[in-house]
């Protein structure tokens, strides 16, 4: 049985080099807990198309949002301009469709997409889908790495982001 909890905590994962996460949503199933930041859930919901999927271009907007606009700030305007690391992250995530019941070619060409249908009520999603949402957030965060602007309200420093 699932229970949904929202809480605030500070954490840093030094082994994955994932940035501090201050707001988390925990979805608990017996002994399994899936933690997804509320910011990531909201961004997934905002960037998904009407069918609840993130295609390549939706994924660009999701990635740009998670990076606080880093890619747009650096004159990247679509998926095709993303670094290879980000594209590899998308393909890796999209090909999980097979494990979630999709066909063998569900991640090939224009069929490649991340299914986040049900994102508006993640507590009612099957556990596998909740784990997949968590994987989307963590894989994308690792793909972004240091390519991130300061959170809204902070001014970027030119030295840190390659502009002088």
PDB file of C-alpha atoms in Angstrom, residues 17-96:
ATOM      1  CA  UNK A  17      27.773  14.013  -7.417  1.00  0.00           C
ATOM      2  CA  UNK A  18      24.083  14.961  -7.453  1.00  0.00           C
ATOM      3  CA  UNK A  19      23.341  18.511  -6.275  1.00  0.00           C
ATOM      4  CA  UNK A  20      21.635  19.257  -2.955  1.00  0.00           C
ATOM      5  CA  UNK A  21      18.009  18.234  -2.887  1.00  0.00           C
ATOM      6  CA  UNK A  22      15.939  20.182  -0.424  1.00  0.00           C
ATOM      7  CA  UNK A  23      12.346  19.144  -1.120  1.00  0.00           C
ATOM      8  CA  UNK A  24      11.465  15.488  -1.629  1.00  0.00           C
ATOM      9  CA  UNK A  25       8.331  13.467  -2.157  1.00  0.00           C
ATOM     10  CA  UNK A  26       8.569   9.947  -0.814  1.00  0.00           C
ATOM     11  CA  UNK A  27       6.385   7.197  -2.186  1.00  0.00           C
ATOM     12  CA  UNK A  28       6.591   4.205   0.119  1.00  0.00           C
ATOM     13  CA  UNK A  29       5.753   0.568  -0.648  1.00  0.00           C
ATOM     14  CA  UNK A  30       6.437  -1.812   2.173  1.00  0.00           C
ATOM     15  CA  UNK A  31      10.254  -1.622   2.242  1.00  0.00           C
ATOM     16  CA  UNK A  32      10.755   0.298  -1.031  1.00  0.00           C
ATOM     17  CA  UNK A  33      10.896   4.095  -1.041  1.00  0.00           C
ATOM     18  CA  UNK A  34      11.083   6.133  -4.224  1.00  0.00           C
ATOM     19  CA  UNK A  35      12.222   9.707  -3.662  1.00  0.00           C
ATOM     20  CA  UNK A  36      11.548  12.306  -6.320  1.00  0.00           C
ATOM     21  CA  UNK A  37      11.956  16.042  -5.847  1.00  0.00           C
ATOM     22  CA  UNK A  38       8.742  18.022  -6.114  1.00  0.00           C
ATOM     23  CA  UNK A  39      10.503  20.340  -8.556  1.00  0.00           C
ATOM     24  CA  UNK A  40      11.260  17.395 -10.835  1.00  0.00           C
ATOM     25  CA  UNK A  41       7.690  16.063 -10.633  1.00  0.00           C
ATOM     26  CA  UNK A  42       6.283  19.492 -11.444  1.00  0.00           C
ATOM     27  CA  UNK A  43       8.700  19.984 -14.331  1.00  0.00           C
ATOM     28  CA  UNK A  44       7.849  16.546 -15.761  1.00  0.00           C
ATOM     29  CA  UNK A  45       4.147  17.403 -15.599  1.00  0.00           C
ATOM     30  CA  UNK A  46       4.719  20.794 -17.234  1.00  0.00           C
ATOM     31  CA  UNK A  47       6.832  19.501 -20.122  1.00  0.00           C
ATOM     32  CA  UNK A  48       4.875  16.344 -20.987  1.00  0.00           C
ATOM     33  CA  UNK A  49       2.630  16.529 -24.026  1.00  0.00           C
ATOM     34  CA  UNK A  50      -1.145  15.976 -23.842  1.00  0.00           C
ATOM     35  CA  UNK A  51      -0.615  12.204 -24.077  1.00  0.00           C
ATOM     36  CA  UNK A  52       1.649  12.221 -21.008  1.00  0.00           C
ATOM     37  CA  UNK A  53       4.854  11.653 -22.957  1.00  0.00           C
ATOM     38  CA  UNK A  54       8.146  13.431 -23.333  1.00  0.00           C
ATOM     39  CA  UNK A  55       9.522  13.160 -26.839  1.00  0.00           C
ATOM     40  CA  UNK A  56      12.937  14.519 -27.742  1.00  0.00           C
ATOM     41  CA  UNK A  57      11.865  18.175 -27.846  1.00  0.00           C
ATOM     42  CA  UNK A  58       9.850  17.872 -24.617  1.00  0.00           C
ATOM     43  CA  UNK A  59      12.939  16.295 -23.063  1.00  0.00           C
ATOM     44  CA  UNK A  60      15.003  19.290 -24.173  1.00  0.00           C
ATOM     45  CA  UNK A  61      12.633  21.619 -22.275  1.00  0.00           C
ATOM     46  CA  UNK A  62      12.681  19.298 -19.261  1.00  0.00           C
ATOM     47  CA  UNK A  63      16.500  19.181 -19.289  1.00  0.00           C
ATOM     48  CA  UNK A  64      16.738  22.949 -19.761  1.00  0.00           C
ATOM     49  CA  UNK A  65      14.371  23.450 -16.831  1.00  0.00           C
ATOM     50  CA  UNK A  66      16.347  21.101 -14.586  1.00  0.00           C
ATOM     51  CA  UNK A  67      19.511  23.015 -15.480  1.00  0.00           C
ATOM     52  CA  UNK A  68      17.844  26.336 -14.619  1.00  0.00           C
ATOM     53  CA  UNK A  69      18.065  27.419 -18.255  1.00  0.00           C
ATOM     54  CA  UNK A  70      21.748  26.580 -18.780  1.00  0.00           C
ATOM     55  CA  UNK A  71      21.224  25.204 -22.283  1.00  0.00           C
ATOM     56  CA  UNK A  72      19.085  28.136 -23.461  1.00  0.00           C
ATOM     57  CA  UNK A  73      21.581  30.547 -21.880  1.00  0.00           C
ATOM     58  CA  UNK A  74      24.282  28.875 -23.973  1.00  0.00           C
ATOM     59  CA  UNK A  75      22.329  29.282 -27.241  1.00  0.00           C
ATOM     60  CA  UNK A  76      20.990  25.725 -27.432  1.00  0.00           C
ATOM     61  CA  UNK A  77      17.387  25.731 -28.604  1.00  0.00           C
ATOM     62  CA  UNK A  78      16.432  22.110 -29.251  1.00  0.00           C
ATOM     63  CA  UNK A  79      17.265  18.487 -28.511  1.00  0.00           C
ATOM     64  CA  UNK A  80      19.685  18.305 -31.448  1.00  0.00           C
ATOM     65  CA  UNK A  81      21.973  20.876 -29.738  1.00  0.00           C
ATOM     66  CA  UNK A  82      22.193  19.016 -26.413  1.00  0.00           C
ATOM     67  CA  UNK A  83      25.546  17.433 -25.522  1.00  0.00           C
ATOM     68  CA  UNK A  84      25.886  13.720 -26.297  1.00  0.00           C
ATOM     69  CA  UNK A  85      25.707  12.877 -22.572  1.00  0.00           C
ATOM     70  CA  UNK A  86      22.190  14.313 -22.381  1.00  0.00           C
ATOM     71  CA  UNK A  87      21.108  12.513 -25.561  1.00  0.00           C
ATOM     72  CA  UNK A  88      22.490   9.233 -24.227  1.00  0.00           C
ATOM     73  CA  UNK A  89      20.489   9.782 -21.046  1.00  0.00           C
ATOM     74  CA  UNK A  90      17.294  10.248 -23.078  1.00  0.00           C
ATOM     75  CA  UNK A  91      17.856   7.139 -25.201  1.00  0.00           C
ATOM     76  CA  UNK A  92      18.720   5.062 -22.140  1.00  0.00           C
ATOM     77  CA  UNK A  93      15.522   6.192 -20.438  1.00  0.00           C
ATOM     78  CA  UNK A  94      13.372   5.824 -23.561  1.00  0.00           C
ATOM     79  CA  UNK A  95      14.525   2.230 -24.073  1.00  0.00           C
ATOM     80  CA  UNK A  96      13.180   1.292 -20.651  1.00  0.00           C
TER      81      UNK A  96
END
